[in-house]
Tab-separated table of C-alpha atoms and ligand atoms in Angstrom:
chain	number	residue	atom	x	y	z
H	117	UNK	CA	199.645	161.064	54.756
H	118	UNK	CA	197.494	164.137	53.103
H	119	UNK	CA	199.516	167.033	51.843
H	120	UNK	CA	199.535	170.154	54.117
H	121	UNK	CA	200.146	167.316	57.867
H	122	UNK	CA	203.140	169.143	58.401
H	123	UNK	CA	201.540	172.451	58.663
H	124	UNK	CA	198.334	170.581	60.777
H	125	UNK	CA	201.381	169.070	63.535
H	126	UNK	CA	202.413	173.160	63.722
H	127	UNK	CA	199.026	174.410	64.108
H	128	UNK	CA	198.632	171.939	66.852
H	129	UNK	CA	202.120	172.539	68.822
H	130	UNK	CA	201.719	176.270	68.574
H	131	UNK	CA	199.035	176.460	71.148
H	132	UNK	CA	201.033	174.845	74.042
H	133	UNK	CA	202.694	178.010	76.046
H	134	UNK	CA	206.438	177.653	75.260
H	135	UNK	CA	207.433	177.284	79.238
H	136	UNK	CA	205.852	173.077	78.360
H	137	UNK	CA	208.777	171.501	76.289
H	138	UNK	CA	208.721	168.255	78.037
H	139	UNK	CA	210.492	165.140	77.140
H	140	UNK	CA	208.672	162.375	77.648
H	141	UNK	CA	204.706	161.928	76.892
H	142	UNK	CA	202.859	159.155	78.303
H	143	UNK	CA	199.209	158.483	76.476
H	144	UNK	CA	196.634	156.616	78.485
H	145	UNK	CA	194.297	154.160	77.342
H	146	UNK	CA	190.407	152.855	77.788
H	147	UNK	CA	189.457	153.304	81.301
H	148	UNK	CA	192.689	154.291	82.354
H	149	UNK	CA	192.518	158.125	82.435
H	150	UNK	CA	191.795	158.373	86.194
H	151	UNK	CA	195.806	158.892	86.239
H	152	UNK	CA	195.950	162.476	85.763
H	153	UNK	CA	193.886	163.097	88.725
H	154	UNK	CA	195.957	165.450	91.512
H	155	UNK	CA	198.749	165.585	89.806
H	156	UNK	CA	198.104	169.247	90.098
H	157	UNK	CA	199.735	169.429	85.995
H	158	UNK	CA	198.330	172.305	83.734
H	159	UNK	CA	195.202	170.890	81.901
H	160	UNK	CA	194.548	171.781	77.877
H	161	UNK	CA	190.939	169.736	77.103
H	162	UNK	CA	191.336	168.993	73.124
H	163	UNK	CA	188.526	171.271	72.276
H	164	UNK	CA	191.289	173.755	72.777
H	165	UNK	CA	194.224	171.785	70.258
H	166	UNK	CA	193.494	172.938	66.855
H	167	UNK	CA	193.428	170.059	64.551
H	168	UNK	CA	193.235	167.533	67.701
H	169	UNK	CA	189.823	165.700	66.870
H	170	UNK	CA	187.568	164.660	69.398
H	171	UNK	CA	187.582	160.953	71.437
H	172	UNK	CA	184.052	159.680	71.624
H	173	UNK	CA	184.382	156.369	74.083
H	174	UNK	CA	183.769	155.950	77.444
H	175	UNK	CA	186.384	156.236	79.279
H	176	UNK	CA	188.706	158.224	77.405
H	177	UNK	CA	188.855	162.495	78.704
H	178	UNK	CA	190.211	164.277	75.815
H	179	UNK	CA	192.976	166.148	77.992
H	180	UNK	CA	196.398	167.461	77.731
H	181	UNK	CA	198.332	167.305	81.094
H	182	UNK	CA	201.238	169.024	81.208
H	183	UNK	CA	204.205	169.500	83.495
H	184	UNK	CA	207.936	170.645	82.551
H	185	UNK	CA	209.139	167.384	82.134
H	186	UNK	CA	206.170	165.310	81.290
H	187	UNK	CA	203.214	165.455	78.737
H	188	UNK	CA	199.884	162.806	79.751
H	189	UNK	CA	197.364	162.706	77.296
H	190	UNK	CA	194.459	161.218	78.440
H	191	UNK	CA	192.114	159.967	75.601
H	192	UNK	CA	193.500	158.612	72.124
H	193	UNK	CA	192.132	158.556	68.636
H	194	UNK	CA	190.905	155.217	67.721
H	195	UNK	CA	191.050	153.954	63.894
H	196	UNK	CA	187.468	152.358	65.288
H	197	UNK	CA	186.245	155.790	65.737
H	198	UNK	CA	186.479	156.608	61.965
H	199	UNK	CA	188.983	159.010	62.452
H	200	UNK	CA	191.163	158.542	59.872
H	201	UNK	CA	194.613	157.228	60.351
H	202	UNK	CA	196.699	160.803	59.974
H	203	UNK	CA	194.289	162.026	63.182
H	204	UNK	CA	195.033	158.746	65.147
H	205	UNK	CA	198.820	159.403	65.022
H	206	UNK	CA	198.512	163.319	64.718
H	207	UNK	CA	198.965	163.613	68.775
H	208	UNK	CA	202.500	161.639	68.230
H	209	UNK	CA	203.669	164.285	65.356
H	210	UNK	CA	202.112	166.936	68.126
H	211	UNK	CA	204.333	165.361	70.820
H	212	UNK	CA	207.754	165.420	68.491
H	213	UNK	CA	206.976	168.953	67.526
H	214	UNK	CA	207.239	169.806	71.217
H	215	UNK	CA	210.475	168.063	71.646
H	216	UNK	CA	209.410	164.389	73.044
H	217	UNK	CA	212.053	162.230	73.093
H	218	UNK	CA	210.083	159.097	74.882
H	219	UNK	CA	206.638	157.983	74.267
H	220	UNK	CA	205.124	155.566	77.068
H	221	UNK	CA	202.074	153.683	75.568
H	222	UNK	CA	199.336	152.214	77.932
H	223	UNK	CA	196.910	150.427	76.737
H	224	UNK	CA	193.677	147.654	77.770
H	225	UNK	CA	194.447	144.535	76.173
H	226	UNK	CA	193.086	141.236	75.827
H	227	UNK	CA	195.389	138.329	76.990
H	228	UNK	CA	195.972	135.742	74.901
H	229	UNK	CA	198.620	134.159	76.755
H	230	UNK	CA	197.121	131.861	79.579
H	231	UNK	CA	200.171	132.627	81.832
H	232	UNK	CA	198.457	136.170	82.408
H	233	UNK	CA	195.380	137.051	84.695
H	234	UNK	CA	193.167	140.151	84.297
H	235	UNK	CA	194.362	142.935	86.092
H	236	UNK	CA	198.563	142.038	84.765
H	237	UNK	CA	200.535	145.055	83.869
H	238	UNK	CA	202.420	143.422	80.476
H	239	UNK	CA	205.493	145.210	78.980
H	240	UNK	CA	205.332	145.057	74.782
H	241	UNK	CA	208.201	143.838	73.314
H	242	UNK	CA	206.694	143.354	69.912
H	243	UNK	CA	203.878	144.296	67.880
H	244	UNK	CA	201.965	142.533	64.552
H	245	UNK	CA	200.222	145.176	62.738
H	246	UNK	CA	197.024	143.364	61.790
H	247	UNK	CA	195.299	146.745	61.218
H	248	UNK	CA	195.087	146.328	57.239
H	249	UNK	CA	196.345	149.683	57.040
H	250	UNK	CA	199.679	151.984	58.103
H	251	UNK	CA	199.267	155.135	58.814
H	252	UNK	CA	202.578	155.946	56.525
H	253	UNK	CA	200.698	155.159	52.810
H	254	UNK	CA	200.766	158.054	50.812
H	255	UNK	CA	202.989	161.064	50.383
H	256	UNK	CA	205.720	160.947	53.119
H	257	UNK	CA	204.944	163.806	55.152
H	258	UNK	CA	206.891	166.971	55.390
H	259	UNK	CA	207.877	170.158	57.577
H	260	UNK	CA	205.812	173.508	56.154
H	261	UNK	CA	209.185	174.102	53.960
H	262	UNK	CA	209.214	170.760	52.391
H	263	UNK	CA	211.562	168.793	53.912
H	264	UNK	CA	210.394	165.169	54.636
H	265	UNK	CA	210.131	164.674	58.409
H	266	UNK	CA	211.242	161.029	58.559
H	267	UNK	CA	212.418	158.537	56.025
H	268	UNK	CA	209.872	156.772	53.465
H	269	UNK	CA	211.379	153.119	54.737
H	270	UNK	CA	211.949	153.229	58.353
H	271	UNK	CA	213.564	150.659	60.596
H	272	UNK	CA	210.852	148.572	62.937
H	273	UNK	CA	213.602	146.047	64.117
H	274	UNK	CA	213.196	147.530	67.839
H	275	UNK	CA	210.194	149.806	67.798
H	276	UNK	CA	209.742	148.906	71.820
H	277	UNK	CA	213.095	150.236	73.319
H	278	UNK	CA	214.914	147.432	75.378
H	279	UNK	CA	216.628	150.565	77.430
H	280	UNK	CA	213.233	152.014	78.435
H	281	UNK	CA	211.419	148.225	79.304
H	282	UNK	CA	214.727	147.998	81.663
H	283	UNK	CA	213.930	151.236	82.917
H	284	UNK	CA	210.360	149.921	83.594
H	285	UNK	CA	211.920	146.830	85.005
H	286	UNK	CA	214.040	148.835	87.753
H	287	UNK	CA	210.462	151.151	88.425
H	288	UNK	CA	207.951	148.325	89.310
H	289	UNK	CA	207.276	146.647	92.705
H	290	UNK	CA	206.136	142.931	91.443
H	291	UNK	CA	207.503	141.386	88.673
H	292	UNK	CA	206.148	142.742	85.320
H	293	UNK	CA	205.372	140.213	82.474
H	294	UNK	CA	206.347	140.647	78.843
H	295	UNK	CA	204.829	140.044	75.485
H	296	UNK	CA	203.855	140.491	71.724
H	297	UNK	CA	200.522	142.420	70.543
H	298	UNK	CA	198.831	141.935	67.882
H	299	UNK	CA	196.653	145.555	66.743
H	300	UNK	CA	193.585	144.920	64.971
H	301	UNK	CA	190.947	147.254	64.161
H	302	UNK	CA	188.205	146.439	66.267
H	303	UNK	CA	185.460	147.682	67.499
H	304	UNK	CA	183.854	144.028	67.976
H	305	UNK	CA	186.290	141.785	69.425
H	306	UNK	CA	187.546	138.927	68.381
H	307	UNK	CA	186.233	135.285	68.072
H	308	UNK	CA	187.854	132.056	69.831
H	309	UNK	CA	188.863	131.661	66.209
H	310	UNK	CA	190.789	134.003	65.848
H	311	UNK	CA	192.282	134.657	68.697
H	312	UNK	CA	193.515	130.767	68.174
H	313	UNK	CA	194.803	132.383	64.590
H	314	UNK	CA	196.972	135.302	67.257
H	315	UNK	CA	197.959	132.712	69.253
H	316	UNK	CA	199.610	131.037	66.345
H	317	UNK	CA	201.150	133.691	65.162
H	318	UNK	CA	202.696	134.955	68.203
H	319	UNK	CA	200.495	137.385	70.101
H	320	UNK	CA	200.367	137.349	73.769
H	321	UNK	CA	198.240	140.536	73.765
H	322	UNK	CA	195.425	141.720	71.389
H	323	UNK	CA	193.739	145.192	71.347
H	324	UNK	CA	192.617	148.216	68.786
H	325	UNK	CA	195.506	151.019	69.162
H	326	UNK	CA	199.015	151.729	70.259
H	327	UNK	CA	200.190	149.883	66.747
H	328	UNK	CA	199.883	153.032	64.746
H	329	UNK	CA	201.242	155.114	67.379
H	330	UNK	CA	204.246	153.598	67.912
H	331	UNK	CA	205.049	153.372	64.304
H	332	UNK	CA	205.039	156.843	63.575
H	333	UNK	CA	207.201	157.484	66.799
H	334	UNK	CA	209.464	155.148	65.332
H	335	UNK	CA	209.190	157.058	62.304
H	336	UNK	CA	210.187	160.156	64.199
H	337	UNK	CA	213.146	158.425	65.852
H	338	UNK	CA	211.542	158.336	69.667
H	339	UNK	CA	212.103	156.370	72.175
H	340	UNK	CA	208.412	153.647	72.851
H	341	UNK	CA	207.820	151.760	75.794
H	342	UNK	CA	204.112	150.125	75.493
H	343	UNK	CA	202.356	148.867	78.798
H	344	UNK	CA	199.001	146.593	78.426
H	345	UNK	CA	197.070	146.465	81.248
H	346	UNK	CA	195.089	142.901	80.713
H	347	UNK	CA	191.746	143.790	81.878
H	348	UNK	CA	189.948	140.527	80.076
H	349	UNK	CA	191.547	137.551	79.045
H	350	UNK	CA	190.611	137.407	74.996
H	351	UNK	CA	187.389	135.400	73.172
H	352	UNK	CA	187.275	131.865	73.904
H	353	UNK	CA	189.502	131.232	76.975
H	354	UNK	CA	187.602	133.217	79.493
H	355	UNK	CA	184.010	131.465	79.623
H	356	UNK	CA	182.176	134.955	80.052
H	357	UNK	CA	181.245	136.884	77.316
H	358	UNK	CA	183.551	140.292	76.735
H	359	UNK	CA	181.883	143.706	77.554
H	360	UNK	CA	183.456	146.999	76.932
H	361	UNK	CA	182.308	147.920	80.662
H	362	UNK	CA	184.406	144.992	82.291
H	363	UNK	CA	187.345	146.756	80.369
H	364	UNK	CA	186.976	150.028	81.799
H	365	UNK	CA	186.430	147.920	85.386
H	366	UNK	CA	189.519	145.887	85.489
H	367	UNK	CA	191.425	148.924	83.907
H	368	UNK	CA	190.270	151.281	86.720
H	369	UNK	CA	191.215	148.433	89.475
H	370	UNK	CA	194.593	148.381	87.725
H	371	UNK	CA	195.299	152.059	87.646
H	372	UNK	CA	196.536	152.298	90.859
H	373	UNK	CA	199.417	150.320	90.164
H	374	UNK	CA	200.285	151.699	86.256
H	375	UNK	CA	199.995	154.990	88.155
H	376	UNK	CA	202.569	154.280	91.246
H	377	UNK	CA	205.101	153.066	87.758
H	378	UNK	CA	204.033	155.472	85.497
H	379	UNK	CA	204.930	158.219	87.702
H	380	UNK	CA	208.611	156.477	89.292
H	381	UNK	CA	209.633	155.967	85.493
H	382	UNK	CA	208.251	159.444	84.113
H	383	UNK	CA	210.587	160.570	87.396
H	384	UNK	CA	213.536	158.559	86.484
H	385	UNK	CA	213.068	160.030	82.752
H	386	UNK	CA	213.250	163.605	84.073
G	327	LIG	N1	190.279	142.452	72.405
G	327	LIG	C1	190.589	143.599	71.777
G	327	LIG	N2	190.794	144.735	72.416
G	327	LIG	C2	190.666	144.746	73.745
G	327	LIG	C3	190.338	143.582	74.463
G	327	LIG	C4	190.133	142.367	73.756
G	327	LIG	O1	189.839	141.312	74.326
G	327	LIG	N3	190.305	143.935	75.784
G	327	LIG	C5	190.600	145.252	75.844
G	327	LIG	N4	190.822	145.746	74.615
């Protein structure tokens, strides 16, 4: 990370009124920012976060929800976007500075696995960083009075915390389904090929965030829990060809649902 990020994740935090210290932050992906509507929380747009860049897809708001106990930021920073990798995990260092403890990760994935159908809320238990990048190269990043803010080698041997997918478990009305995702860069998406390569390897799931995310809350010693919302299944096992606006479709038809567990767990977490 660039000198001076420590200084950046105060300039940030030091705009949120001190009665928000809440404990657990959820982050909503592509299409699925339609969550934060009437939930009557105090709204901050990003324009208003210093050092908070600006999200530039469809589908993604570029607002900071806040209520005591909870944090929803709707819109991310994708690596796709050309924001460099200290902006894309800046909101996590934002959310620790405020005192998060748990992070909740949504995303819209591509399924892999042919046990899932468009529409499936999927629990990540693993990820494969396939970004060609970390977010953690270069100098480990410090508080403004030099000291480091996490370790230079940190653990990933649970990065998705078994308590909190339990905790998910008890929340949801029909089953949930589990599996690995793979992160790549994007922004085109993948060919049969390669998603035969994920396969291979492991993947259930394959999008183009959440990997960098939940490494630096690892990093910062939070809790994760990572949903994927399948809103296509991935290049070369559905017939159709894959269009951003089918995402933002399937993920809007799913919200319903991530919203009905989003909120029982943030409740539970309170
Ligand atoms: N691939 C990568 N990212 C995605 C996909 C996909 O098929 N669907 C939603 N995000």
């Amino acid at each position: 990370m660039k000198q001076g990020y420590g200084e950046r994740v105060e300039r940030a935090a030091a705009a949120i009124p001190p009665e928000y210290r809440p404990r657990t932050a959820v982050i909503l992906g592509s299409g699925l920012s339609g969550i934060v509507e009437g939930l009557g929380f105090k709204e901050i747009p990003y324009s208003e976060i210093p050092e908070f860049p600006r999200p530039t897809v469809q589908g993604h708001k570029g607002l900071l929800c806040l209520s005591k106990d909870a944090a929803i930021l709707a819109g991310r920073f994708h690596f796709y976007e050309g924001h460099p990798m200290d902006d894309v995990v800046l909101p996590i260092f934002f959310l620790k500075a405020l005192g998060v403890q748990n992070l909740i990760l949504t995303n819209a994935a591509g399924g892999i696995n042919t046990k899932y159908v468009p529409g499936d809320l999927v629990l990540i238990q693993d990820h494969i960083n396939l970004m060609g990048t970390n977010a953690f190269i270069g100098p480990n990043p410090s508080d403004p009075s030099g000291k480091p803010l996490g370790e230079r080698f940190f653990d990933m041997s649970e990065v998705y915390s078994k308590d909190l997918r339990a905790l998910a478990w008890s929340c949801a009305e029909k089953p949930l389904k589990e599996g690995v995702y793979a992160g790549l860069t994007g922004p085109s998406y993948e060919t049969p090929a390669e998603i035969r390569m994920l396969r291979t390897l492991g993947a259930d799931l394959v999008g183009m965030s959440t990997v960098p995310e939940a490494t630096a809350a690892r990093y910062l010693g939070m809790r994760v829990l990572g949903i994927s919302c399948v809103t296509n299944m991935a290049a070369g096992i559905s017939k159709t060809p894959l269009a951003h606006a089918e995402v933002v479709e399937v993920g809007k038809r799913a919200e319903s649902e991530l919203k009905a567990l989003l909120l029982k767990i943030l409740a539970k977490l309170a």
